[in-house]
mmCIF file of C-alpha atoms in Angstrom:
data_model
loop_
_atom_site.group_PDB
_atom_site.id
_atom_site.type_symbol
_atom_site.label_atom_id
_atom_site.label_comp_id
_atom_site.label_asym_id
_atom_site.label_seq_id
_atom_site.Cartn_x
_atom_site.Cartn_y
_atom_site.Cartn_z
ATOM 1 C CA MET D 9 -20.241 19.164 10.051
ATOM 2 C CA SER D 10 -22.278 21.952 11.862
ATOM 3 C CA LEU D 11 -24.810 21.148 14.607
ATOM 4 C CA SER D 12 -27.710 22.501 12.533
ATOM 5 C CA SER D 13 -26.681 20.249 9.628
ATOM 6 C CA THR D 14 -26.554 17.353 11.929
ATOM 7 C CA GLN D 15 -29.936 18.025 13.187
ATOM 8 C CA SER D 16 -31.356 18.371 9.756
ATOM 9 C CA ARG D 17 -29.908 14.969 8.727
ATOM 10 C CA LEU D 18 -31.449 13.426 11.805
ATOM 11 C CA THR D 19 -34.798 14.923 11.166
ATOM 12 C CA ILE D 20 -34.637 13.675 7.488
ATOM 13 C CA LEU D 21 -33.577 10.238 8.850
ATOM 14 C CA VAL D 22 -36.564 10.122 11.237
ATOM 15 C CA TRP D 23 -39.093 10.983 8.428
ATOM 16 C CA ALA D 24 -37.675 8.509 5.906
ATOM 17 C CA LEU D 25 -37.594 5.732 8.503
ATOM 18 C CA GLY D 26 -41.091 6.678 9.631
ATOM 19 C CA THR D 27 -42.254 6.206 5.979
ATOM 20 C CA THR D 28 -40.662 2.736 5.624
ATOM 21 C CA GLN D 29 -42.061 1.842 8.996
ATOM 22 C CA VAL D 30 -45.684 2.604 8.035
ATOM 23 C CA ILE D 31 -45.266 0.606 4.839
ATOM 24 C CA GLY D 32 -43.347 -2.238 6.504
ATOM 25 C CA TYR D 33 -45.700 -2.779 9.450
ATOM 26 C CA GLY D 34 -48.730 -2.241 7.175
ATOM 27 C CA THR D 35 -47.686 -4.767 4.501
ATOM 28 C CA LEU D 36 -45.640 -7.307 6.669
ATOM 29 C CA TYR D 37 -47.874 -7.434 9.785
ATOM 30 C CA TYR D 38 -51.173 -5.673 9.973
ATOM 31 C CA ALA D 39 -52.528 -6.627 6.539
ATOM 32 C CA PHE D 40 -52.275 -10.341 7.401
ATOM 33 C CA GLY D 41 -55.227 -10.212 9.720
ATOM 34 C CA ILE D 42 -57.439 -8.799 6.893
ATOM 35 C CA LEU D 43 -56.110 -11.282 4.365
ATOM 36 C CA ALA D 44 -56.197 -14.433 6.361
ATOM 37 C CA ALA D 45 -59.698 -15.342 5.520
ATOM 38 C CA PRO D 46 -59.238 -15.208 1.765
ATOM 39 C CA MET D 47 -55.919 -17.033 2.023
ATOM 40 C CA ALA D 48 -57.618 -19.767 4.005
ATOM 41 C CA HIS D 49 -60.339 -20.033 1.353
ATOM 42 C CA ASP D 50 -57.879 -20.101 -1.500
ATOM 43 C CA LEU D 51 -55.736 -22.735 0.149
ATOM 44 C CA ASP D 52 -58.610 -24.810 1.360
ATOM 45 C CA TRP D 53 -57.296 -24.545 4.994
ATOM 46 C CA PRO D 54 -58.991 -23.815 8.289
ATOM 47 C CA GLN D 55 -58.276 -20.121 9.108
ATOM 48 C CA GLU D 56 -56.665 -21.232 12.391
ATOM 49 C CA TRP D 57 -54.028 -23.070 10.454
ATOM 50 C CA VAL D 58 -53.276 -19.982 8.384
ATOM 51 C CA PHE D 59 -52.712 -18.096 11.629
ATOM 52 C CA GLY D 60 -50.518 -20.891 12.713
ATOM 53 C CA VAL D 61 -48.174 -20.436 9.647
ATOM 54 C CA PHE D 62 -48.057 -16.840 10.524
ATOM 55 C CA SER D 63 -47.223 -17.609 14.181
ATOM 56 C CA ALA D 64 -44.413 -19.994 13.145
ATOM 57 C CA ALA D 65 -43.100 -17.342 10.709
ATOM 58 C CA LEU D 66 -42.908 -14.836 13.510
ATOM 59 C CA LEU D 67 -41.115 -17.412 15.702
ATOM 60 C CA LEU D 68 -38.467 -17.976 13.088
ATOM 61 C CA GLY D 69 -38.066 -14.311 12.459
ATOM 62 C CA GLY D 70 -37.558 -13.613 16.077
ATOM 63 C CA LEU D 71 -35.030 -16.427 16.352
ATOM 64 C CA ALA D 72 -33.081 -14.751 13.621
ATOM 65 C CA ALA D 73 -33.078 -11.288 15.369
ATOM 66 C CA PRO D 74 -29.818 -11.887 17.282
ATOM 67 C CA LEU D 75 -27.947 -12.505 14.081
ATOM 68 C CA ALA D 76 -29.644 -9.552 12.386
ATOM 69 C CA GLY D 77 -28.759 -7.325 15.294
ATOM 70 C CA ARG D 78 -25.129 -8.193 15.245
ATOM 71 C CA GLN D 79 -24.903 -7.478 11.482
ATOM 72 C CA MET D 80 -26.411 -4.199 12.217
ATOM 73 C CA ASP D 81 -23.765 -3.346 14.730
ATOM 74 C CA ARG D 82 -21.030 -4.598 12.399
ATOM 75 C CA LEU D 83 -22.270 -3.322 9.001
ATOM 76 C CA GLY D 84 -24.560 -0.482 9.874
ATOM 77 C CA ALA D 85 -28.376 -0.696 10.240
ATOM 78 C CA GLY D 86 -28.855 1.268 7.042
ATOM 79 C CA ARG D 87 -27.210 -1.204 4.903
ATOM 80 C CA VAL D 88 -29.017 -4.189 6.624
ATOM 81 C CA MET D 89 -32.361 -2.476 5.926
ATOM 82 C CA VAL D 90 -31.530 -2.151 2.213
ATOM 83 C CA VAL D 91 -31.142 -5.892 2.105
ATOM 84 C CA GLY D 92 -34.318 -6.292 4.074
ATOM 85 C CA SER D 93 -36.370 -4.248 1.745
ATOM 86 C CA LEU D 94 -35.256 -6.289 -1.272
ATOM 87 C CA LEU D 95 -35.892 -9.452 0.523
ATOM 88 C CA SER D 96 -39.341 -8.299 1.636
ATOM 89 C CA ALA D 97 -40.490 -7.459 -1.899
ATOM 90 C CA LEU D 98 -39.120 -10.884 -3.259
ATOM 91 C CA ALA D 99 -40.801 -12.685 -0.278
ATOM 92 C CA LEU D 100 -44.112 -10.981 -0.911
ATOM 93 C CA ALA D 101 -43.946 -11.729 -4.580
ATOM 94 C CA CYS D 102 -43.083 -15.416 -4.011
ATOM 95 C CA ALA D 103 -46.155 -15.594 -1.573
ATOM 96 C CA ALA D 104 -48.315 -14.070 -4.357
ATOM 97 C CA MET D 105 -47.355 -16.649 -6.837
ATOM 98 C CA ALA D 106 -47.165 -19.712 -4.539
ATOM 99 C CA PRO D 107 -48.893 -22.529 -6.162
ATOM 100 C CA GLY D 108 -49.930 -24.445 -3.118
ATOM 101 C CA ARG D 109 -49.676 -24.725 0.558
ATOM 102 C CA VAL D 110 -45.942 -25.654 0.823
ATOM 103 C CA GLY D 111 -44.842 -22.665 -1.264
ATOM 104 C CA PHE D 112 -47.157 -20.494 0.661
ATOM 105 C CA VAL D 113 -45.571 -21.595 3.988
ATOM 106 C CA PHE D 114 -42.028 -20.953 2.913
ATOM 107 C CA SER D 115 -42.969 -17.550 1.575
ATOM 108 C CA ILE D 116 -44.667 -16.510 4.709
ATOM 109 C CA VAL D 117 -41.571 -17.486 6.590
ATOM 110 C CA ALA D 118 -39.483 -15.562 4.309
ATOM 111 C CA ILE D 119 -41.626 -12.536 4.803
ATOM 112 C CA GLU D 120 -41.104 -12.521 8.547
ATOM 113 C CA LEU D 121 -37.446 -13.233 8.130
ATOM 114 C CA ALA D 122 -37.237 -10.197 5.985
ATOM 115 C CA ALA D 123 -39.309 -8.170 8.458
ATOM 116 C CA THR D 124 -36.643 -8.638 11.100
ATOM 117 C CA LEU D 125 -34.416 -6.622 8.931
ATOM 118 C CA VAL D 126 -36.689 -3.533 8.374
ATOM 119 C CA LEU D 127 -39.054 -3.031 11.134
ATOM 120 C CA TYR D 128 -38.647 -1.281 14.374
ATOM 121 C CA ASP D 129 -35.586 -2.982 15.942
ATOM 122 C CA ALA D 130 -33.577 -2.169 12.833
ATOM 123 C CA ALA D 131 -34.817 1.326 12.726
ATOM 124 C CA PHE D 132 -34.036 1.826 16.473
ATOM 125 C CA ALA D 133 -30.582 0.549 15.775
ATOM 126 C CA ALA D 134 -30.197 3.000 12.861
ATOM 127 C CA LEU D 135 -31.110 5.858 15.183
ATOM 128 C CA ALA D 136 -28.901 4.810 18.063
ATOM 129 C CA GLN D 137 -25.987 4.684 15.507
ATOM 130 C CA ALA D 138 -26.792 8.016 14.147
ATOM 131 C CA ALA D 139 -27.892 9.964 17.264
ATOM 132 C CA GLY D 140 -26.000 8.300 20.059
ATOM 133 C CA SER D 141 -27.432 9.419 23.487
ATOM 134 C CA ALA D 142 -29.987 11.573 21.731
ATOM 135 C CA ALA D 143 -31.615 8.562 20.277
ATOM 136 C CA LYS D 144 -34.381 8.323 22.784
ATOM 137 C CA GLN D 145 -36.046 11.549 21.517
ATOM 138 C CA ARG D 146 -35.653 10.289 17.911
ATOM 139 C CA ILE D 147 -37.104 6.974 18.694
ATOM 140 C CA THR D 148 -40.226 8.723 20.113
ATOM 141 C CA GLN D 149 -40.557 10.863 17.051
ATOM 142 C CA LEU D 150 -40.222 7.706 14.818
ATOM 143 C CA THR D 151 -42.917 5.715 16.657
ATOM 144 C CA LEU D 152 -45.126 8.804 16.334
ATOM 145 C CA ILE D 153 -44.988 8.469 12.533
ATOM 146 C CA GLY D 154 -45.140 4.724 12.551
ATOM 147 C CA GLY D 155 -48.328 4.812 14.537
ATOM 148 C CA PHE D 156 -50.258 5.415 11.336
ATOM 149 C CA ALA D 157 -49.492 1.994 9.915
ATOM 150 C CA SER D 158 -52.597 0.262 11.274
ATOM 151 C CA THR D 159 -54.672 3.284 10.490
ATOM 152 C CA ALA D 160 -53.615 3.375 7.044
ATOM 153 C CA PHE D 161 -53.304 -0.357 6.118
ATOM 154 C CA TRP D 162 -56.226 -1.895 7.735
ATOM 155 C CA PRO D 163 -58.841 0.165 5.777
ATOM 156 C CA LEU D 164 -56.571 0.168 2.739
ATOM 157 C CA THR D 165 -56.165 -3.546 2.621
ATOM 158 C CA ALA D 166 -59.973 -4.005 3.149
ATOM 159 C CA LEU D 167 -60.584 -1.688 0.268
ATOM 160 C CA LEU D 168 -58.171 -3.341 -2.014
ATOM 161 C CA LEU D 169 -59.818 -6.733 -1.168
ATOM 162 C CA GLU D 170 -62.945 -5.518 -2.644
ATOM 163 C CA HIS D 171 -61.320 -5.226 -6.040
ATOM 164 C CA LEU D 172 -58.288 -7.482 -6.021
ATOM 165 C CA THR D 173 -57.323 -11.000 -4.761
ATOM 166 C CA TRP D 174 -54.983 -11.432 -1.836
ATOM 167 C CA ARG D 175 -52.220 -12.432 -4.262
ATOM 168 C CA GLU D 176 -52.662 -9.353 -6.320
ATOM 169 C CA ILE D 177 -52.501 -7.281 -3.035
ATOM 170 C CA PHE D 178 -49.233 -8.941 -2.021
ATOM 171 C CA LEU D 179 -47.819 -8.068 -5.480
ATOM 172 C CA ALA D 180 -48.778 -4.424 -4.917
ATOM 173 C CA PHE D 181 -47.151 -4.442 -1.524
ATOM 174 C CA ALA D 182 -43.984 -5.910 -3.013
ATOM 175 C CA LEU D 183 -43.816 -2.922 -5.350
ATOM 176 C CA LEU D 184 -44.027 -0.582 -2.414
ATOM 177 C CA HIS D 185 -40.955 -2.168 -0.822
ATOM 178 C CA LEU D 186 -39.073 -2.271 -4.130
ATOM 179 C CA GLY D 187 -40.009 1.308 -5.278
ATOM 180 C CA ILE D 188 -40.159 3.277 -1.921
ATOM 181 C CA CYS D 189 -38.447 1.352 0.905
ATOM 182 C CA ALA D 190 -35.423 0.125 -0.757
ATOM 183 C CA PRO D 191 -34.516 3.530 -2.298
ATOM 184 C CA LEU D 192 -35.001 5.273 1.023
ATOM 185 C CA HIS D 193 -32.900 2.899 2.898
ATOM 186 C CA LEU D 194 -30.188 3.085 0.172
ATOM 187 C CA LEU D 195 -30.043 6.808 0.332
ATOM 188 C CA LEU D 196 -29.814 6.777 4.053
ATOM 189 C CA ALA D 197 -27.069 4.063 3.993
ATOM 190 C CA ARG D 198 -25.137 6.143 1.533
ATOM 191 C CA SER D 199 -25.700 9.603 3.241
ATOM 192 C CA LEU D 200 -24.583 8.553 6.700
ATOM 193 C CA ASP D 201 -21.301 7.004 7.909
ATOM 194 C CA TRP D 202 -22.876 4.911 10.491
ATOM 195 C CA ARG D 203 -19.634 4.285 12.345
ATOM 196 C CA LYS D 204 -19.009 8.067 12.667
ATOM 197 C CA ALA D 205 -22.498 9.443 12.838
ATOM 198 C CA SER D 206 -22.734 9.333 16.603
ATOM 199 C CA ALA D 207 -19.719 11.596 16.970
ATOM 200 C CA LEU D 208 -21.446 14.209 14.900
ATOM 201 C CA ALA D 209 -24.921 14.041 16.389
ATOM 202 C CA LEU D 210 -26.403 16.041 19.281
ATOM 203 C CA ALA D 211 -26.918 14.976 22.957
ATOM 204 C CA GLY D 212 -30.058 16.773 24.160
ATOM 205 C CA GLY D 213 -29.936 19.055 21.225
ATOM 206 C CA SER D 214 -27.073 21.157 22.628
ATOM 207 C CA ALA D 215 -23.854 19.343 22.938
ATOM 208 C CA PRO D 216 -21.725 16.822 20.851
ATOM 209 C CA ALA D 217 -23.198 13.285 21.042
ATOM 210 C CA THR D 218 -21.811 10.849 23.543
ATOM 211 C CA HIS D 219 -22.021 7.028 23.749
ATOM 212 C CA HIS D 220 -24.531 6.429 26.603
ATOM 213 C CA ALA D 221 -22.856 3.751 28.925
ATOM 214 C CA GLY D 222 -26.219 2.853 30.527
ATOM 215 C CA SER D 223 -27.594 3.335 34.094
ATOM 216 C CA LEU D 224 -27.094 -0.101 35.564
ATOM 217 C CA SER D 225 -24.047 -1.474 37.195
ATOM 218 C CA PRO D 226 -22.637 -4.763 35.795
ATOM 219 C CA ALA D 227 -23.868 -6.789 38.664
ATOM 220 C CA ALA D 228 -27.549 -5.687 38.148
ATOM 221 C CA ARG D 229 -27.692 -6.191 34.319
ATOM 222 C CA PRO D 230 -28.403 -9.961 34.199
ATOM 223 C CA ARG D 231 -31.444 -9.764 36.436
ATOM 224 C CA ALA D 232 -32.570 -6.456 34.765
ATOM 225 C CA PHE D 233 -32.435 -8.232 31.375
ATOM 226 C CA LEU D 234 -34.623 -11.141 32.680
ATOM 227 C CA TRP D 235 -37.188 -8.716 34.243
ATOM 228 C CA MET D 236 -37.243 -6.747 30.951
ATOM 229 C CA ALA D 237 -37.543 -9.733 28.795
ATOM 230 C CA ALA D 238 -40.390 -11.221 30.939
ATOM 231 C CA GLY D 239 -42.301 -7.947 30.888
ATOM 232 C CA PHE D 240 -41.964 -7.215 27.236
ATOM 233 C CA SER D 241 -42.867 -10.940 26.302
ATOM 234 C CA CYS D 242 -46.136 -10.833 28.348
ATOM 235 C CA GLY D 243 -47.071 -7.513 26.717
ATOM 236 C CA GLY D 244 -45.988 -8.621 23.318
ATOM 237 C CA PHE D 245 -48.101 -11.761 23.589
ATOM 238 C CA VAL D 246 -51.211 -9.847 24.395
ATOM 239 C CA LEU D 247 -50.512 -7.322 21.630
ATOM 240 C CA SER D 248 -49.756 -9.944 19.052
ATOM 241 C CA ALA D 249 -52.836 -11.891 19.850
ATOM 242 C CA VAL D 250 -55.294 -8.973 19.746
ATOM 243 C CA LEU D 251 -53.970 -7.093 16.857
ATOM 244 C CA MET D 252 -54.222 -9.931 14.613
ATOM 245 C CA HIS D 253 -57.929 -10.580 15.600
ATOM 246 C CA VAL D 254 -59.320 -7.369 16.757
ATOM 247 C CA VAL D 255 -61.990 -6.804 14.081
ATOM 248 C CA PRO D 256 -63.301 -10.390 13.959
ATOM 249 C CA MET D 257 -63.051 -10.556 17.812
ATOM 250 C CA LEU D 258 -65.048 -7.435 18.412
ATOM 251 C CA ALA D 259 -67.654 -8.864 15.797
ATOM 252 C CA THR D 260 -68.076 -12.055 17.887
ATOM 253 C CA LEU D 261 -68.734 -9.897 20.803
ATOM 254 C CA GLY D 262 -71.871 -8.523 19.162
ATOM 255 C CA LEU D 263 -70.429 -5.169 17.941
ATOM 256 C CA GLY D 264 -71.285 -6.141 14.223
ATOM 257 C CA ALA D 265 -70.476 -3.502 11.658
ATOM 258 C CA ALA D 266 -69.089 -1.127 14.473
ATOM 259 C CA ALA D 267 -66.195 -3.466 14.911
ATOM 260 C CA ALA D 268 -64.306 -1.865 12.075
ATOM 261 C CA LEU D 269 -65.030 1.464 13.590
ATOM 262 C CA VAL D 270 -63.601 0.462 16.865
ATOM 263 C CA GLY D 271 -60.600 -1.188 15.315
ATOM 264 C CA SER D 272 -59.866 2.003 13.317
ATOM 265 C CA LEU D 273 -59.255 3.899 16.680
ATOM 266 C CA PHE D 274 -56.077 1.951 17.456
ATOM 267 C CA GLY D 275 -53.870 3.902 15.184
ATOM 268 C CA PRO D 276 -54.882 7.422 16.317
ATOM 269 C CA ALA D 277 -54.792 6.306 20.053
ATOM 270 C CA GLN D 278 -51.219 5.099 19.354
ATOM 271 C CA VAL D 279 -50.300 8.344 17.879
ATOM 272 C CA VAL D 280 -51.946 10.510 20.628
ATOM 273 C CA ALA D 281 -50.110 8.483 23.394
ATOM 274 C CA ARG D 282 -46.755 8.929 21.540
ATOM 275 C CA LEU D 283 -47.351 12.700 21.012
ATOM 276 C CA VAL D 284 -48.346 13.258 24.688
ATOM 277 C CA ASN D 285 -45.276 11.267 25.787
ATOM 278 C CA MET D 286 -43.034 13.338 23.471
ATOM 279 C CA LEU D 287 -44.414 16.677 24.855
ATOM 280 C CA PHE D 288 -44.807 15.844 28.557
ATOM 281 C CA GLY D 289 -43.131 12.562 29.243
ATOM 282 C CA GLY D 290 -39.558 13.811 29.640
ATOM 283 C CA ARG D 291 -39.700 13.473 33.390
ATOM 284 C CA LEU D 292 -40.990 9.958 33.590
ATOM 285 C CA ALA D 293 -38.317 7.216 33.603
ATOM 286 C CA ALA D 294 -38.426 4.820 30.611
ATOM 287 C CA THR D 295 -38.877 1.883 33.144
ATOM 288 C CA TRP D 296 -42.127 3.358 34.664
ATOM 289 C CA LEU D 297 -43.337 4.269 31.129
ATOM 290 C CA ALA D 298 -43.037 0.604 30.390
ATOM 291 C CA VAL D 299 -45.091 -0.278 33.458
ATOM 292 C CA LEU D 300 -47.735 2.256 32.447
ATOM 293 C CA SER D 301 -47.832 1.071 28.859
ATOM 294 C CA THR D 302 -48.157 -2.590 29.649
ATOM 295 C CA ALA D 303 -50.831 -1.931 32.410
ATOM 296 C CA LEU D 304 -53.045 -0.104 29.703
ATOM 297 C CA LEU D 305 -53.475 -3.407 27.830
ATOM 298 C CA PRO D 306 -55.115 -5.592 30.452
ATOM 299 C CA CYS D 307 -57.123 -2.583 31.655
ATOM 300 C CA GLY D 308 -58.510 -2.040 28.169
ATOM 301 C CA LEU D 309 -59.319 -5.801 27.717
ATOM 302 C CA ALA D 310 -60.953 -6.003 31.107
ATOM 303 C CA LEU D 311 -63.097 -3.108 30.264
ATOM 304 C CA LEU D 312 -64.134 -4.620 26.990
ATOM 305 C CA LEU D 313 -64.990 -7.900 28.736
ATOM 306 C CA VAL D 314 -67.346 -6.285 31.158
ATOM 307 C CA SER D 315 -68.916 -3.884 28.815
ATOM 308 C CA ALA D 316 -69.448 -5.830 25.514
ATOM 309 C CA PRO D 317 -71.455 -5.412 23.546
ATOM 310 C CA ALA D 318 -71.877 -1.817 24.541
ATOM 311 C CA LEU D 319 -70.240 0.516 21.906
ATOM 312 C CA PRO D 320 -68.931 3.072 24.505
ATOM 313 C CA GLY D 321 -67.038 0.279 26.315
ATOM 314 C CA ALA D 322 -65.630 -0.995 23.117
ATOM 315 C CA LEU D 323 -64.387 2.613 22.213
ATOM 316 C CA ALA D 324 -62.745 2.975 25.653
ATOM 317 C CA PHE D 325 -61.085 -0.229 24.998
ATOM 318 C CA ALA D 326 -59.609 0.795 21.699
ATOM 319 C CA LEU D 327 -58.324 4.036 23.150
ATOM 320 C CA LEU D 328 -56.661 2.307 26.151
ATOM 321 C CA PHE D 329 -55.236 -0.630 24.230
ATOM 322 C CA GLY D 330 -54.214 1.680 21.386
ATOM 323 C CA MET D 331 -52.366 4.011 23.774
ATOM 324 C CA GLY D 332 -50.745 1.050 25.446
ATOM 325 C CA SER D 333 -49.558 -0.306 22.211
ATOM 326 C CA GLY D 334 -48.163 3.136 21.046
ATOM 327 C CA LEU D 335 -46.123 3.539 24.152
ATOM 328 C CA ILE D 336 -44.848 -0.107 24.165
ATOM 329 C CA SER D 337 -43.308 0.583 20.766
ATOM 330 C CA ILE D 338 -41.231 3.406 22.424
ATOM 331 C CA VAL D 339 -40.098 1.567 25.562
ATOM 332 C CA ARG D 340 -38.930 -1.420 23.501
ATOM 333 C CA GLY D 341 -36.266 0.923 22.135
ATOM 334 C CA THR D 342 -35.748 3.315 24.995
ATOM 335 C CA VAL D 343 -35.576 1.002 28.082
ATOM 336 C CA PRO D 344 -32.624 -1.114 26.771
ATOM 337 C CA LEU D 345 -30.916 2.281 25.628
ATOM 338 C CA MET D 346 -31.374 3.721 29.085
ATOM 339 C CA LEU D 347 -30.354 0.723 31.115
ATOM 340 C CA PHE D 348 -27.546 -0.792 29.032
ATOM 341 C CA GLY D 349 -26.398 2.069 26.811
ATOM 342 C CA THR D 350 -25.424 2.172 23.097
ATOM 343 C CA ALA D 351 -22.669 -0.402 22.986
ATOM 344 C CA ASP D 352 -23.852 -3.605 21.201
ATOM 345 C CA TYR D 353 -27.311 -2.018 21.102
ATOM 346 C CA GLY D 354 -28.307 -3.840 17.966
ATOM 347 C CA ALA D 355 -27.169 -7.261 19.134
ATOM 348 C CA ARG D 356 -28.912 -6.650 22.545
ATOM 349 C CA LEU D 357 -32.211 -5.741 20.889
ATOM 350 C CA GLY D 358 -32.031 -8.886 18.760
ATOM 351 C CA ARG D 359 -31.546 -11.066 21.837
ATOM 352 C CA LEU D 360 -34.494 -9.281 23.394
ATOM 353 C CA THR D 361 -36.679 -9.819 20.358
ATOM 354 C CA ALA D 362 -35.791 -13.470 20.084
ATOM 355 C CA ILE D 363 -36.876 -14.127 23.702
ATOM 356 C CA ARG D 364 -39.956 -12.061 23.209
ATOM 357 C CA VAL D 365 -40.977 -13.630 19.931
ATOM 358 C CA VAL D 366 -40.416 -17.137 21.267
ATOM 359 C CA THR D 367 -43.147 -16.543 23.843
ATOM 360 C CA THR D 368 -45.421 -14.416 21.605
ATOM 361 C CA ALA D 369 -45.198 -16.094 18.229
ATOM 362 C CA ALA D 370 -48.023 -18.534 19.261
ATOM 363 C CA ALA D 371 -50.340 -15.736 20.294
ATOM 364 C CA PRO D 372 -52.346 -15.206 17.005
ATOM 365 C CA PHE D 373 -52.781 -19.148 16.740
ATOM 366 C CA ALA D 374 -53.585 -19.526 20.360
ATOM 367 C CA LEU D 375 -56.259 -16.780 20.438
ATOM 368 C CA ALA D 376 -57.740 -18.204 17.147
ATOM 369 C CA VAL D 377 -58.200 -21.545 18.737
ATOM 370 C CA LEU D 378 -59.492 -20.084 22.094
ATOM 371 C CA LEU D 379 -62.026 -17.927 20.300
ATOM 372 C CA ALA D 380 -63.218 -20.901 18.133
ATOM 373 C CA ARG D 381 -63.356 -23.406 21.105
ATOM 374 C CA LEU D 382 -64.100 -21.438 24.258
ATOM 375 C CA GLY D 383 -65.462 -18.094 23.113
ATOM 376 C CA PRO D 384 -64.354 -14.539 23.719
ATOM 377 C CA ALA D 385 -64.972 -14.306 27.294
ATOM 378 C CA TRP D 386 -62.456 -16.950 28.428
ATOM 379 C CA ALA D 387 -60.076 -15.799 25.680
ATOM 380 C CA LEU D 388 -60.014 -12.366 26.945
ATOM 381 C CA SER D 389 -59.758 -13.352 30.590
ATOM 382 C CA GLY D 390 -56.571 -15.377 29.885
ATOM 383 C CA LEU D 391 -55.069 -12.303 28.043
ATOM 384 C CA VAL D 392 -55.927 -10.057 31.010
ATOM 385 C CA LEU D 393 -54.005 -12.384 33.281
ATOM 386 C CA ILE D 394 -50.876 -12.532 31.008
ATOM 387 C CA GLY D 395 -50.936 -8.724 30.747
ATOM 388 C CA LEU D 396 -50.972 -8.345 34.597
ATOM 389 C CA ALA D 397 -48.001 -10.749 34.780
ATOM 390 C CA GLY D 398 -46.035 -8.495 32.504
ATOM 391 C CA VAL D 399 -46.858 -5.408 34.685
ATOM 392 C CA VAL D 400 -45.468 -7.292 37.733
ATOM 393 C CA ALA D 401 -42.284 -8.053 35.918
ATOM 394 C CA LEU D 402 -41.831 -4.463 34.756
ATOM 395 C CA ILE D 403 -42.399 -3.103 38.183
ATOM 396 C CA ALA D 404 -39.636 -5.250 39.458
ATOM 397 C CA LEU D 405 -37.427 -3.931 36.712
ATOM 398 C CA ALA D 406 -38.223 -0.279 37.572
ATOM 399 C CA ARG D 407 -37.470 -0.858 41.262
ATOM 400 C CA LEU D 408 -34.230 -2.679 40.399
ATOM 401 C CA SER D 409 -33.247 0.212 38.031
ATOM 402 C CA ALA D 410 -33.885 2.819 40.678
ATOM 403 C CA SER D 411 -31.956 1.114 43.469
ATOM 404 C CA ALA D 412 -29.087 -0.037 41.360
ATOM 405 C CA ALA D 413 -28.041 3.214 39.719
ATOM 406 C CA PRO D 414 -30.325 6.368 40.199
ATOM 407 C CA GLN D 415 -28.011 8.444 37.835
ATOM 408 C CA PRO D 416 -27.016 7.568 34.445
ATOM 409 C CA ARG D 417 -23.323 7.731 33.276
ATOM 410 C CA LEU D 418 -22.088 9.094 29.925
ATOM 411 C CA THR D 419 -18.740 8.482 28.565
ATOM 412 C CA PRO D 420 -17.194 10.453 25.589
ATOM 413 C CA ALA D 421 -17.840 9.123 22.077
ATOM 414 C CA THR D 422 -14.996 7.546 20.145
ATOM 415 C CA SER D 423 -14.591 7.423 16.495
ATOM 416 C CA GLY D 424 -13.986 3.803 16.044
#
């Protein structure tokens, strides 16, 4: 296969995965914050308990991530994503037809278990298998496309809710997974031999692909993994809490109808940050990009805390927080690749996701309780402190990475 043909295949792969990520995140994650209120009304539950179900489902999905990652390494991420798309459609349909609370709970859990098989971790594994050491650039391109998920599905879900029930919306989302995501994943799985694709891809766009061995020595890897897991967990907690509550939280701060406008800036801010990183961030180590991205979260929240209900402060918060969120999506895939290499990449991402989700799954429920009991000021202050703890952990990771092995090592690819 020629180098130009390989590049074309990888470009098609990125665009196809980008489409499925927009649909996946939009339907399996972002829409829940808009639909929680009608769900609670329909089920005659306090809204906090609906978010509690969602948090528990996120936790169980995260605990399943290591197993999912091992299957991606063994079978190929493309094939696993086909199964995940079919399960996502089935789970959404089951939730739409759930007769009561018990069926609803099991269906939401099924949705988040299926999400483990189709969202970023699975897509990153597919790119690592297809592009080898060139996957960092492709991951950045993928997240650039995926950043439109919230921009598209927050207003789309709100618009649909004016004409449909939440159950009918879930049925429509199921059709998206069945009619668009599953066929795309099936075509990708069939068109690429995942076990041999890395031998045909490009490294840096000019040479045959290599298996990246990682920049860390074996002795430094256990400590690095702990710092990485701690930093990503703190950042993930803040993100998970805010993204599920951003519009109602802004409304409680006195922004009223402007809350939706502020929330709509998250997606564009994510895309802008990823685009700037893709164009100018090549010289910044992935570990220090992780520090920067996580630091933007507490900075944005602190600015919102001291400026609310002023609209300019809220807009600045949306830009900072959205940029941090956009960059975090990149470093979740590139930092493990840089430090530990491509070997067992899917399984490592799965373990990292399990640790992160165990600590972040309760975030939507915790913030819902804090907002209801203590108000937004105390809730935001707590999130700022958690975000700063994540920054400290990632600074320790960056320093360890720089001292342990300043130069990455590459080993020739094999065809196994």
